[in-house]
XYZ file of C-alpha atoms in Angstrom:
723
model
C -234.620 10.189 -54.249
C -234.455 9.158 -57.962
C -230.841 10.391 -58.096
C -229.941 8.300 -55.046
C -231.615 5.251 -56.603
C -229.644 5.809 -59.827
C -226.356 5.922 -57.883
C -227.212 2.596 -56.207
C -228.051 1.027 -59.581
C -224.716 2.200 -61.038
C -222.809 0.781 -58.058
C -224.657 -2.523 -58.382
C -223.957 -2.708 -62.128
C -220.288 -1.900 -61.471
C -219.952 -4.871 -59.140
C -221.771 -7.166 -61.565
C -219.259 -6.190 -64.251
C -216.438 -7.135 -61.877
C -217.834 -10.667 -61.753
C -216.298 -11.316 -65.164
C -212.987 -9.473 -64.648
C -210.932 -12.179 -62.904
C -207.751 -13.561 -64.414
C -204.248 -14.155 -63.140
C -201.399 -16.684 -63.384
C -200.782 -19.457 -60.904
C -199.261 -22.920 -61.096
C -201.240 -25.373 -58.989
C -201.905 -29.073 -58.719
C -205.497 -30.278 -58.564
C -206.231 -33.904 -57.730
C -209.138 -36.274 -58.166
C -209.879 -39.595 -56.513
C -209.780 -42.475 -58.981
C -210.786 -46.092 -58.469
C -209.421 -48.331 -61.246
C -210.227 -52.018 -61.406
C -208.454 -54.310 -58.941
C -208.747 -58.095 -58.832
C -207.757 -60.563 -56.123
C -207.599 -64.196 -57.250
C -209.780 -63.198 -60.238
C -212.400 -61.623 -57.930
C -212.996 -57.915 -58.424
C -212.450 -55.810 -55.306
C -215.373 -53.398 -55.571
C -214.084 -51.205 -52.729
C -210.374 -51.553 -53.509
C -209.384 -47.947 -52.788
C -211.589 -47.348 -49.742
C -208.494 -47.249 -47.521
C -208.770 -50.372 -45.364
C -210.255 -50.872 -41.903
C -208.682 -51.100 -38.461
C -211.043 -49.865 -35.751
C -214.306 -48.935 -37.449
C -217.340 -47.318 -35.843
C -220.304 -48.110 -38.106
C -223.071 -45.505 -38.444
C -225.796 -44.763 -41.003
C -227.134 -41.454 -42.320
C -228.672 -40.133 -45.531
C -225.766 -38.351 -47.241
C -227.098 -37.876 -50.776
C -230.691 -36.859 -50.129
C -232.283 -39.945 -51.691
C -234.053 -40.901 -48.440
C -232.138 -44.108 -47.834
C -229.412 -44.529 -45.236
C -225.841 -44.485 -46.446
C -222.979 -45.892 -44.380
C -220.021 -44.203 -42.779
C -217.123 -45.863 -41.024
C -215.246 -43.676 -38.575
C -211.906 -45.340 -37.948
C -210.527 -44.528 -34.511
C -206.967 -45.477 -35.497
C -206.842 -42.736 -38.137
C -209.518 -40.288 -36.911
C -210.951 -40.512 -40.412
C -214.426 -40.890 -41.895
C -215.009 -43.117 -44.925
C -218.365 -42.905 -46.695
C -220.312 -45.524 -48.669
C -223.399 -44.913 -50.785
C -226.422 -47.176 -50.325
C -227.427 -48.388 -53.801
C -230.260 -50.601 -52.547
C -228.366 -53.883 -52.528
C -224.715 -52.925 -51.980
C -222.401 -50.143 -50.867
C -220.259 -48.017 -53.184
C -217.269 -46.107 -51.837
C -217.710 -42.351 -52.326
C -214.531 -40.465 -51.335
C -216.296 -37.097 -51.361
C -218.722 -38.152 -48.604
C -216.007 -37.562 -45.985
C -215.994 -33.843 -46.826
C -219.659 -33.585 -45.791
C -218.686 -33.820 -42.125
C -217.045 -31.357 -39.746
C -213.275 -31.581 -39.458
C -211.296 -32.779 -36.439
C -213.543 -35.684 -35.449
C -211.607 -37.746 -32.888
C -212.024 -40.931 -30.828
C -215.753 -41.584 -31.327
C -218.777 -40.552 -33.336
C -222.498 -41.228 -32.806
C -225.219 -40.181 -35.261
C -228.630 -39.722 -33.636
C -231.583 -37.336 -34.093
C -231.740 -35.157 -30.966
C -234.235 -32.530 -32.220
C -236.745 -35.023 -33.677
C -236.712 -33.426 -37.146
C -236.054 -36.754 -38.892
C -232.390 -35.970 -39.600
C -229.522 -37.560 -37.691
C -227.325 -35.153 -35.760
C -223.706 -35.681 -34.771
C -222.232 -36.318 -31.319
C -218.473 -36.622 -30.943
C -215.485 -36.126 -28.660
C -214.163 -32.844 -27.383
C -211.447 -32.418 -24.770
C -214.129 -31.248 -22.354
C -216.644 -34.028 -22.991
C -219.155 -34.102 -25.870
C -219.438 -31.865 -28.912
C -222.812 -31.749 -30.704
C -223.587 -30.675 -34.284
C -227.120 -30.170 -35.565
C -227.908 -31.507 -39.042
C -229.099 -28.535 -41.137
C -229.631 -30.499 -44.364
C -231.830 -28.577 -46.806
C -232.587 -29.376 -50.444
C -230.335 -32.457 -50.239
C -227.315 -30.371 -49.153
C -225.815 -31.537 -45.861
C -224.470 -28.889 -43.469
C -223.795 -28.750 -39.736
C -224.146 -26.221 -36.952
C -222.205 -26.685 -33.725
C -224.789 -26.600 -30.940
C -222.776 -27.566 -27.867
C -219.059 -27.681 -27.083
C -219.121 -29.076 -24.491
C -222.554 -30.548 -23.794
C -223.774 -29.747 -20.271
C -225.782 -31.769 -17.768
C -227.363 -30.846 -14.450
C -225.175 -32.264 -11.685
C -225.783 -32.313 -7.962
C -225.920 -28.531 -7.628
C -225.055 -26.923 -10.983
C -224.566 -27.458 -14.697
C -221.426 -29.467 -15.401
C -219.721 -30.916 -18.452
C -221.043 -34.323 -19.456
C -217.545 -35.751 -19.168
C -216.085 -39.252 -19.503
C -212.988 -41.113 -20.662
C -212.163 -40.249 -24.327
C -211.426 -43.927 -25.038
C -215.077 -44.749 -24.268
C -218.041 -44.828 -26.639
C -221.228 -43.541 -24.950
C -224.754 -44.855 -25.431
C -226.952 -42.117 -26.922
C -230.533 -43.380 -27.284
C -234.070 -42.890 -25.974
C -233.861 -44.987 -22.817
C -237.099 -43.940 -21.099
C -239.390 -43.998 -24.134
C -240.363 -40.315 -24.041
C -239.003 -39.485 -27.502
C -235.808 -37.586 -26.702
C -232.247 -38.900 -26.470
C -230.715 -39.923 -23.138
C -227.043 -40.689 -22.497
C -225.172 -43.439 -20.628
C -221.450 -43.075 -19.854
C -219.047 -44.754 -17.499
C -218.046 -42.385 -14.725
C -214.731 -40.652 -15.367
C -213.248 -41.022 -11.891
C -213.294 -44.800 -11.516
C -214.601 -46.032 -14.886
C -216.419 -48.766 -12.958
C -220.046 -47.581 -12.822
C -222.487 -46.129 -15.326
C -223.993 -42.648 -15.139
C -227.506 -42.076 -16.502
C -228.074 -38.595 -17.927
C -231.786 -38.259 -18.635
C -232.918 -35.810 -21.301
C -235.769 -33.752 -19.824
C -236.452 -31.510 -22.810
C -239.777 -33.225 -23.585
C -240.890 -32.897 -19.967
C -239.761 -29.268 -19.652
C -240.558 -27.810 -23.070
C -242.717 -30.316 -24.926
C -240.179 -30.604 -27.730
C -236.949 -32.513 -28.304
C -233.675 -30.893 -27.320
C -230.578 -31.229 -25.142
C -231.690 -30.693 -21.536
C -229.833 -33.279 -19.454
C -230.038 -34.194 -15.781
C -227.743 -36.732 -14.101
C -230.288 -39.060 -12.535
C -227.831 -41.561 -11.076
C -224.180 -42.552 -11.011
C -225.075 -46.226 -10.538
C -227.339 -47.032 -13.476
C -228.759 -50.547 -13.185
C -226.460 -51.194 -10.183
C -223.897 -52.404 -12.724
C -220.253 -52.676 -11.649
C -217.178 -53.369 -13.753
C -215.127 -56.016 -11.978
C -212.579 -56.893 -14.656
C -212.317 -58.263 -18.178
C -215.744 -59.486 -19.318
C -216.937 -59.366 -15.717
C -219.819 -56.943 -15.275
C -221.861 -57.682 -12.166
C -225.416 -56.586 -11.324
C -226.543 -55.867 -7.762
C -223.447 -57.386 -6.188
C -219.926 -56.223 -5.285
C -216.746 -57.315 -7.003
C -214.884 -60.198 -5.439
C -212.149 -57.738 -4.433
C -214.584 -55.702 -2.303
C -215.283 -53.190 -5.001
C -211.678 -52.455 -5.945
C -211.448 -51.318 -9.574
C -210.004 -54.139 -11.612
C -210.261 -52.699 -15.103
C -210.068 -48.952 -15.698
C -209.542 -49.060 -19.475
C -211.865 -47.838 -22.199
C -215.483 -48.985 -22.427
C -218.019 -49.152 -25.250
C -221.752 -49.003 -24.513
C -224.608 -49.836 -26.851
C -228.302 -49.666 -25.960
C -230.572 -51.827 -28.123
C -233.939 -53.497 -27.749
C -232.668 -57.017 -28.389
C -235.789 -58.859 -27.172
C -238.149 -56.258 -28.700
C -240.116 -55.654 -25.526
C -239.916 -51.865 -25.844
C -237.115 -51.452 -23.270
C -233.449 -50.835 -24.003
C -231.123 -53.706 -23.162
C -227.386 -53.120 -22.725
C -224.224 -54.271 -24.459
C -220.815 -53.543 -22.904
C -217.206 -54.202 -23.893
C -213.785 -53.206 -22.590
C -210.328 -52.236 -23.752
C -207.865 -55.166 -23.849
C -210.734 -57.652 -23.332
C -212.184 -60.142 -25.792
C -215.969 -60.280 -25.659
C -219.272 -58.441 -25.913
C -221.315 -58.570 -22.707
C -225.126 -58.519 -22.966
C -227.777 -57.930 -20.315
C -231.552 -57.961 -20.719
C -233.498 -55.054 -19.243
C -236.318 -56.628 -17.206
C -237.296 -53.388 -15.511
C -239.575 -50.627 -16.720
C -239.138 -47.552 -18.889
C -238.717 -45.431 -15.784
C -236.609 -47.876 -13.747
C -234.126 -50.119 -15.545
C -233.250 -53.486 -14.017
C -230.858 -55.957 -15.603
C -230.247 -59.695 -15.692
C -226.706 -61.074 -15.167
C -224.435 -60.324 -18.109
C -223.801 -62.955 -20.782
C -220.474 -62.612 -22.618
C -221.504 -64.870 -25.502
C -223.262 -62.141 -27.482
C -224.387 -61.933 -30.268
C -224.893 -65.658 -30.767
C -225.528 -66.306 -27.042
C -223.960 -69.686 -27.739
C -220.221 -69.055 -28.057
C -217.918 -66.170 -27.160
C -216.921 -63.726 -29.889
C -213.240 -63.885 -28.813
C -212.217 -60.800 -30.780
C -208.812 -60.437 -29.050
C -209.134 -56.838 -27.917
C -211.878 -54.256 -27.296
C -214.696 -55.321 -29.629
C -217.280 -52.587 -30.134
C -220.730 -53.284 -31.539
C -223.159 -51.267 -33.705
C -226.802 -51.929 -34.526
C -227.618 -50.970 -38.135
C -229.368 -52.503 -41.144
C -226.576 -53.119 -43.657
C -228.173 -56.051 -45.502
C -231.044 -53.964 -46.940
C -233.824 -56.167 -45.538
C -235.277 -53.773 -42.957
C -233.811 -55.680 -39.994
C -230.936 -54.242 -37.994
C -227.744 -56.300 -37.946
C -224.854 -56.361 -35.481
C -221.536 -54.978 -36.735
C -218.358 -55.532 -34.750
C -214.898 -54.020 -34.978
C -212.084 -53.280 -32.579
C -212.062 -49.919 -30.819
C -208.329 -50.018 -30.087
C -206.496 -46.927 -31.327
C -203.283 -48.890 -31.912
C -202.222 -52.514 -32.001
C -199.580 -52.122 -29.302
C -199.930 -55.735 -28.145
C -199.695 -56.921 -31.766
C -202.497 -59.407 -31.193
C -205.210 -57.937 -33.461
C -205.465 -59.082 -37.057
C -206.215 -55.725 -38.687
C -206.560 -57.465 -42.069
C -209.804 -58.897 -40.663
C -211.288 -56.454 -38.163
C -214.781 -55.639 -39.464
C -217.478 -58.276 -38.997
C -221.178 -58.608 -39.728
C -223.618 -60.722 -37.729
C -226.636 -60.739 -40.028
C -230.070 -60.585 -38.449
C -231.795 -63.719 -39.667
C -234.735 -63.409 -37.314
C -238.373 -62.650 -37.998
C -239.961 -59.171 -37.949
C -240.728 -59.735 -34.263
C -237.530 -61.468 -33.153
C -233.796 -60.749 -33.452
C -231.532 -63.658 -34.236
C -227.936 -63.031 -35.245
C -226.219 -65.541 -37.468
C -222.551 -66.491 -37.764
C -220.159 -63.685 -38.567
C -218.743 -62.765 -41.950
C -216.163 -60.167 -42.938
C -217.901 -56.879 -43.669
C -216.626 -54.694 -46.558
C -212.958 -55.285 -45.689
C -212.635 -58.294 -47.993
C -213.554 -55.996 -50.889
C -210.648 -53.627 -50.182
C -206.917 -53.556 -50.586
C -205.957 -54.041 -46.943
C -202.474 -55.154 -45.883
C -203.110 -54.977 -42.123
C -201.737 -52.218 -39.940
C -200.378 -49.229 -41.901
C -199.792 -49.281 -45.650
C -196.485 -48.055 -47.076
C -196.814 -47.904 -50.888
C -194.232 -47.806 -53.656
C -194.753 -47.629 -57.429
C -192.279 -49.602 -59.558
C -192.146 -51.923 -62.569
C -191.533 -55.236 -60.807
C -191.752 -57.640 -63.763
C -190.020 -55.477 -66.384
C -193.006 -55.297 -68.748
C -192.858 -51.507 -69.039
C -195.852 -50.905 -66.746
C -195.445 -49.658 -63.203
C -196.906 -51.912 -60.521
C -198.014 -51.265 -56.938
C -196.040 -52.652 -54.002
C -197.241 -52.076 -50.422
C -195.298 -52.572 -47.204
C -196.925 -52.616 -43.783
C -196.223 -52.373 -40.081
C -197.273 -55.987 -39.838
C -200.094 -58.488 -39.776
C -200.702 -61.802 -38.059
C -199.168 -64.671 -40.035
C -199.609 -68.022 -38.261
C -200.236 -66.001 -35.078
C -196.906 -64.193 -35.466
C -196.829 -60.450 -36.167
C -194.488 -59.637 -39.060
C -194.181 -57.306 -42.020
C -194.355 -58.166 -45.713
C -194.587 -56.627 -49.165
C -197.855 -57.071 -51.072
C -197.601 -56.927 -54.864
C -200.318 -55.838 -57.321
C -199.276 -56.176 -60.959
C -200.496 -53.621 -63.498
C -202.184 -54.807 -66.681
C -204.150 -53.190 -69.466
C -207.341 -53.565 -67.414
C -206.160 -52.587 -63.925
C -204.259 -54.058 -60.990
C -204.035 -57.786 -60.284
C -202.950 -59.215 -56.931
C -199.897 -61.467 -57.161
C -198.681 -62.140 -53.623
C -198.871 -60.938 -50.021
C -195.198 -61.782 -49.451
C -193.071 -60.476 -52.292
C -189.468 -61.691 -51.940
C -190.439 -63.750 -48.875
C -189.528 -60.960 -46.471
C -191.798 -62.491 -43.821
C -188.997 -64.995 -43.152
C -186.906 -62.130 -41.774
C -189.550 -61.575 -39.043
C -189.168 -57.800 -39.187
C -191.897 -55.205 -38.748
C -192.516 -51.711 -40.181
C -191.155 -52.424 -43.681
C -191.318 -49.202 -45.770
C -190.060 -49.845 -49.314
C -188.432 -47.610 -51.912
C -186.999 -48.755 -55.236
C -183.922 -46.813 -56.394
C -180.622 -47.514 -58.160
C -178.426 -47.552 -55.084
C -175.132 -48.721 -56.630
C -175.317 -46.949 -60.021
C -175.532 -50.152 -62.124
C -178.634 -48.923 -63.994
C -180.900 -51.361 -62.163
C -183.395 -50.564 -59.442
C -182.664 -52.017 -56.003
C -184.931 -52.429 -52.969
C -184.311 -50.130 -50.023
C -186.506 -50.454 -46.951
C -186.628 -49.330 -43.351
C -187.504 -51.929 -40.738
C -187.777 -52.626 -37.034
C -185.798 -55.690 -35.974
C -186.380 -58.179 -33.167
C -184.578 -55.938 -30.656
C -186.905 -53.022 -31.647
C -184.039 -51.190 -33.355
C -184.965 -49.268 -36.514
C -182.616 -49.724 -39.453
C -182.377 -48.702 -43.091
C -181.552 -51.736 -45.235
C -181.301 -52.771 -48.876
C -181.185 -55.760 -51.198
C -179.333 -55.253 -54.484
C -180.967 -56.302 -57.737
C -178.661 -58.888 -59.269
C -181.107 -60.202 -61.863
C -182.781 -58.926 -65.019
C -185.836 -57.567 -63.224
C -187.227 -57.023 -59.744
C -189.240 -60.235 -59.860
C -186.916 -62.067 -57.492
C -184.654 -60.685 -54.798
C -182.861 -62.803 -52.219
C -183.791 -61.782 -48.631
C -180.652 -63.509 -47.341
C -178.641 -60.831 -49.186
C -179.950 -58.030 -46.990
C -177.439 -55.319 -46.043
C -177.696 -52.243 -43.867
C -177.006 -48.539 -44.287
C -175.421 -46.539 -41.487
C -178.135 -44.052 -40.537
C -179.872 -42.731 -37.450
C -183.581 -43.392 -37.927
C -186.402 -44.118 -35.495
C -189.580 -46.152 -35.961
C -191.827 -43.126 -36.438
C -189.505 -41.379 -38.908
C -189.894 -41.558 -42.683
C -187.215 -41.470 -45.348
C -186.576 -40.877 -49.055
C -183.417 -41.518 -51.067
C -182.869 -39.048 -53.924
C -179.885 -37.433 -55.619
C -180.571 -33.956 -54.257
C -177.181 -32.423 -55.071
C -177.188 -34.196 -58.470
C -173.717 -35.719 -58.117
C -174.805 -39.197 -59.163
C -175.182 -40.552 -55.612
C -178.499 -40.930 -53.759
C -178.785 -38.655 -50.743
C -181.087 -39.135 -47.763
C -184.073 -37.082 -46.640
C -185.297 -37.926 -43.171
C -188.776 -36.815 -42.099
C -188.870 -36.850 -38.324
C -191.985 -37.692 -36.367
C -191.897 -34.191 -34.820
C -192.345 -32.579 -38.250
C -188.728 -31.673 -38.956
C -187.057 -32.539 -42.277
C -183.305 -33.209 -42.375
C -181.069 -33.572 -45.448
C -178.106 -35.960 -45.373
C -175.645 -35.707 -48.285
C -174.080 -38.919 -49.581
C -170.327 -38.437 -49.190
C -169.581 -42.045 -50.067
C -169.449 -43.873 -53.381
C -171.669 -46.053 -55.538
C -170.199 -49.062 -53.737
C -170.697 -47.692 -50.217
C -173.095 -44.932 -49.232
C -172.027 -42.579 -46.445
C -174.682 -40.152 -45.251
C -173.568 -37.000 -43.457
C -175.877 -34.315 -42.104
C -175.965 -31.391 -44.507
C -179.016 -29.348 -43.487
C -181.293 -29.541 -40.483
C -184.828 -28.250 -41.053
C -184.398 -28.569 -44.812
C -186.753 -26.301 -46.809
C -187.575 -24.590 -43.512
C -189.424 -27.619 -42.134
C -188.692 -27.347 -38.426
C -190.241 -29.319 -35.599
C -193.922 -28.416 -35.470
C -196.731 -30.211 -33.653
C -199.167 -29.448 -36.481
C -196.743 -31.140 -38.891
C -196.016 -34.179 -36.721
C -196.263 -37.662 -38.258
C -194.396 -36.198 -41.241
C -194.215 -38.580 -44.215
C -192.434 -37.850 -47.478
C -192.194 -38.991 -51.086
C -190.804 -37.703 -54.365
C -192.300 -37.533 -57.842
C -192.603 -35.396 -60.947
C -196.129 -34.079 -60.606
C -196.005 -31.130 -62.998
C -194.171 -32.726 -65.918
C -191.245 -30.280 -65.867
C -188.543 -32.981 -65.478
C -187.731 -31.618 -62.017
C -188.358 -33.663 -58.912
C -191.081 -32.500 -56.505
C -191.314 -33.310 -52.798
C -194.661 -34.560 -51.470
C -195.466 -34.459 -47.763
C -198.324 -35.577 -45.536
C -198.692 -35.109 -41.789
C -201.193 -35.230 -38.932
C -203.353 -32.553 -40.604
C -204.269 -35.053 -43.326
C -203.235 -32.593 -46.038
C -200.927 -33.149 -49.010
C -198.324 -30.468 -49.661
C -196.091 -30.158 -52.708
C -192.657 -28.516 -52.951
C -192.068 -28.104 -56.687
C -188.494 -28.588 -57.957
C -187.339 -28.997 -54.380
C -183.702 -29.683 -55.416
C -183.457 -25.956 -56.058
C -184.304 -25.252 -52.421
C -187.845 -24.083 -53.150
C -189.533 -23.901 -49.751
C -192.923 -22.645 -50.928
C -195.465 -25.351 -50.230
C -198.456 -25.736 -52.502
C -201.371 -27.490 -50.856
C -202.938 -30.069 -53.120
C -206.692 -29.880 -53.499
C -209.390 -32.360 -54.411
C -212.286 -31.788 -56.764
C -215.720 -32.418 -55.265
C -217.963 -34.111 -57.892
C -220.754 -31.966 -59.358
C -219.262 -28.894 -57.703
C -216.740 -26.175 -58.438
C -215.437 -26.403 -54.874
C -211.876 -27.584 -54.250
C -211.013 -28.837 -50.776
C -207.934 -29.893 -48.877
C -207.466 -33.622 -48.459
C -208.485 -35.372 -45.239
C -206.179 -38.368 -45.109
C -206.302 -39.034 -41.374
C -203.695 -38.482 -38.722
C -201.024 -40.769 -40.235
C -200.520 -41.536 -43.929
C -197.708 -42.374 -46.346
C -197.489 -41.050 -49.942
C -195.800 -42.385 -53.070
C -195.912 -40.885 -56.559
C -195.226 -41.980 -60.141
C -197.151 -42.984 -63.248
C -199.581 -45.846 -62.653
C -202.125 -47.234 -65.113
C -201.443 -44.361 -67.495
C -202.057 -41.596 -64.943
C -199.699 -39.447 -62.925
C -200.792 -40.350 -59.396
C -200.189 -39.953 -55.714
C -201.023 -43.153 -53.885
C -201.715 -42.640 -50.195
C -201.143 -45.439 -47.724
C -203.299 -45.271 -44.607
C -202.765 -46.348 -41.019
C -205.962 -48.344 -41.721
C -203.938 -50.663 -43.952
C -205.399 -49.618 -47.296
C -204.589 -47.144 -50.045
C -206.307 -44.288 -51.861
C -205.430 -43.159 -55.355
C -205.354 -39.526 -56.458
C -204.593 -38.562 -60.046
C -203.347 -35.297 -61.506
C -202.814 -33.986 -64.983
C -199.971 -31.794 -63.765
C -199.796 -28.072 -63.225
C -202.306 -25.716 -64.702
C -201.263 -22.636 -66.621
C -203.510 -19.594 -66.634
C -206.076 -19.672 -63.873
C -208.864 -17.227 -63.193
C -209.263 -15.751 -59.761
C -212.247 -17.460 -58.146
C -213.956 -16.459 -54.947
C -216.432 -18.844 -53.333
C -218.800 -17.786 -50.541
C -220.940 -20.204 -48.540
C -223.558 -20.753 -47.311
C -225.604 -18.437 -49.535
C -228.063 -17.466 -48.228
C -226.405 -17.414 -44.813
C -227.756 -19.241 -41.794
C -229.312 -17.231 -38.992
C -225.931 -16.685 -37.324
C -224.803 -14.753 -40.451
C -221.414 -16.469 -40.515
C -220.106 -16.612 -44.097
C -217.089 -18.671 -45.206
C -214.880 -17.650 -48.108
C -212.382 -19.522 -50.246
C -210.061 -18.192 -52.965
C -207.984 -20.166 -55.426
C -205.144 -17.630 -55.186
C -202.835 -16.649 -52.371
C -202.785 -13.166 -50.832
C -206.403 -12.486 -51.717
C -208.029 -9.501 -50.022
C -211.803 -9.625 -49.655
C -213.820 -6.454 -49.021
C -217.550 -6.650 -48.305
C -219.772 -3.780 -49.475
C -223.387 -2.844 -48.991
C -225.374 -2.070 -52.135
C -224.987 1.596 -51.214
C -221.244 1.211 -51.756
C -220.115 1.315 -48.109
C -217.364 -1.111 -47.068
C -218.659 -3.016 -44.057
C -216.030 -5.746 -43.507
C -212.815 -7.223 -44.895
C -210.558 -10.255 -44.541
C -207.493 -11.841 -46.172
C -207.334 -15.326 -47.718
C -204.570 -17.788 -48.538
C -205.088 -20.070 -51.509
C -207.812 -22.658 -50.870
C -207.786 -22.017 -47.129
C -211.342 -21.456 -45.910
C -211.829 -18.460 -43.617
C -215.074 -17.464 -41.912
C -216.335 -14.049 -40.831
C -219.141 -13.138 -38.445
C -221.470 -10.597 -40.085
C -224.176 -10.726 -37.428
C -223.759 -6.968 -36.890
C -225.151 -6.310 -40.374
C -228.764 -6.005 -41.459
C -230.371 -8.808 -43.466
C -230.074 -8.370 -47.212
C -227.829 -8.522 -50.274
C -224.146 -7.605 -50.068
C -221.202 -7.814 -52.463
C -217.814 -9.368 -51.673
C -214.999 -7.980 -53.818
C -211.829 -10.094 -54.073
C -208.448 -8.709 -55.142
C -205.224 -10.612 -55.805
C -202.430 -8.697 -57.482
C -204.012 -6.592 -60.204
C -206.978 -8.940 -60.630
C -210.420 -8.611 -59.085
C -213.764 -10.364 -58.972
C -216.975 -10.093 -56.982
C -219.616 -12.467 -55.637
C -223.013 -11.785 -54.099
C -223.848 -12.834 -50.550
C -227.268 -12.856 -48.911
C -227.480 -12.446 -45.146
C -230.302 -13.802 -43.022
C -232.060 -15.736 -45.741
C -231.329 -19.239 -44.450
C -232.280 -21.390 -41.480
């Protein structure tokens, strides 16, 4: 027995020694979010780089463990979460908050405490209905466990998916006053009546949980009869025919503070919020006729399209306010002003009475927000030697007309200063989808403006205006000319001298994820683009790479141009020295503050990059579908880098699923017991998290040995020690 114990000690010491034997070589680009000063008409924009707002779903949750409620905005247009820290009297944008949530959140998100442990859990969309994550926050560290995918309810004869239209937002609240969460959804088949799914976990088990029973398909005898026309206890004028089958948003709130949940409804492509008072009982809801003048109950909100409401205290006075934004995924009718689409109705009532005051813009007026989509470019506009920021857009409402412009922020010694929302007066052209690039098109040693656009006949064109002055301060929009290219509205482009013959060539990123290279066979006076290579760098059509956007920059300081791509995954990829044909993509990673963890970016489903030096830093600026920008800085490529293996959570949760991440590619991980027996293995790509189920192993300490090339290192993992 002593000999056996000595062998185990030697094995354990051997693995501990390996913890320090980890070095290799790898060039990589690590990024960090930065938020330099930005002023607008001499007013500082405190949330300048928060990314803009289109269709925000406002929710609160404690994200930093300080026992106050922070704010998240889930934007349905981008499928992206933006997080804001509660400082007691204001909100501060914290880019790393978004990484505290599960990935692939789509369409809607509701935060509510289903297990009555005092921590808000997460309900969201899945293709089969509702996905539920339990909040496992311990010691101020937020983590999630998927509990249901999909959530089930007891139907007429069996358990069924709690299913509804993905464009809807359900009501998830305690409707019957028994302490657990119930759910209201519009029925999927007709989208005209409301289903009530009562949570019976308290009744059946005495504790909070997710035990649902569909009580009725006609909750409150409410019927949707058309835009802003919800009727109670009476048929539609068209004998019950469905008049409006679009998306719906439901919100349950105790507006009159009588202990019963009242109801707020809104609809896709309709203008107002519709309120009804619950005059029934906790066990039998009964509603008054709907009033579409909420929240003032004096005048209509008139939001243009699909207003959705949220009931949260965002003014730090202990009283819940009403927040309103659009829930439209896209502005297809071009009638929403996405530069102003987040509103606050402050609760000015007493502790016993709600009273919502006139609306004000909420958070959005503290951000760079150019409307719908942001297409950035970095260039020295005024010739002062400092690069400035120019942002195109899909469009915004200008005198009730939807058109695209260029917004110009000038760089100074202290930050960025807004100059104009209509650089060069391009709004007079009445185009949309203006994506700018500044490049010397005619080889006269001066930068010109190239931009794609959609004209009045919905044709996409690539155009340019030559710089005929001393700087880019003034260009004449009447001098616009067009390049002969085949480009569609959802494609992206970059001009760059790829073959290094002195003429700018064309890269075209297709919406399906394919990248094509067109060589310029013309002259400095007349460009002529001919297809050279389809699927350049091996980038073929790929659904995971759809919404492909591209940019160029010198990120690693080697004087060679790098290609930067983003796509629907929300990740940034870099192709170093891409002129050489290098098709090895390096995924850019973001540092999480106060942590050694590096994570892939989550930019949302559509974004647009640009890269150059700005304010003394080498940056990638990311334009969002939400109309704003985010700024990521890099110091270039690293040289020697130690092999690092990260394992989490440690100790594991009860399911004994451990995730691993390596900073190097082709990393093999072998898991050993302390007796030296190999019990599991897996392979890792650089900074790609992989998980392994170790539930077949006994609780206790194990060692994970990582190998990449001739380098090794080891970390300890503890199974079964967590919740």
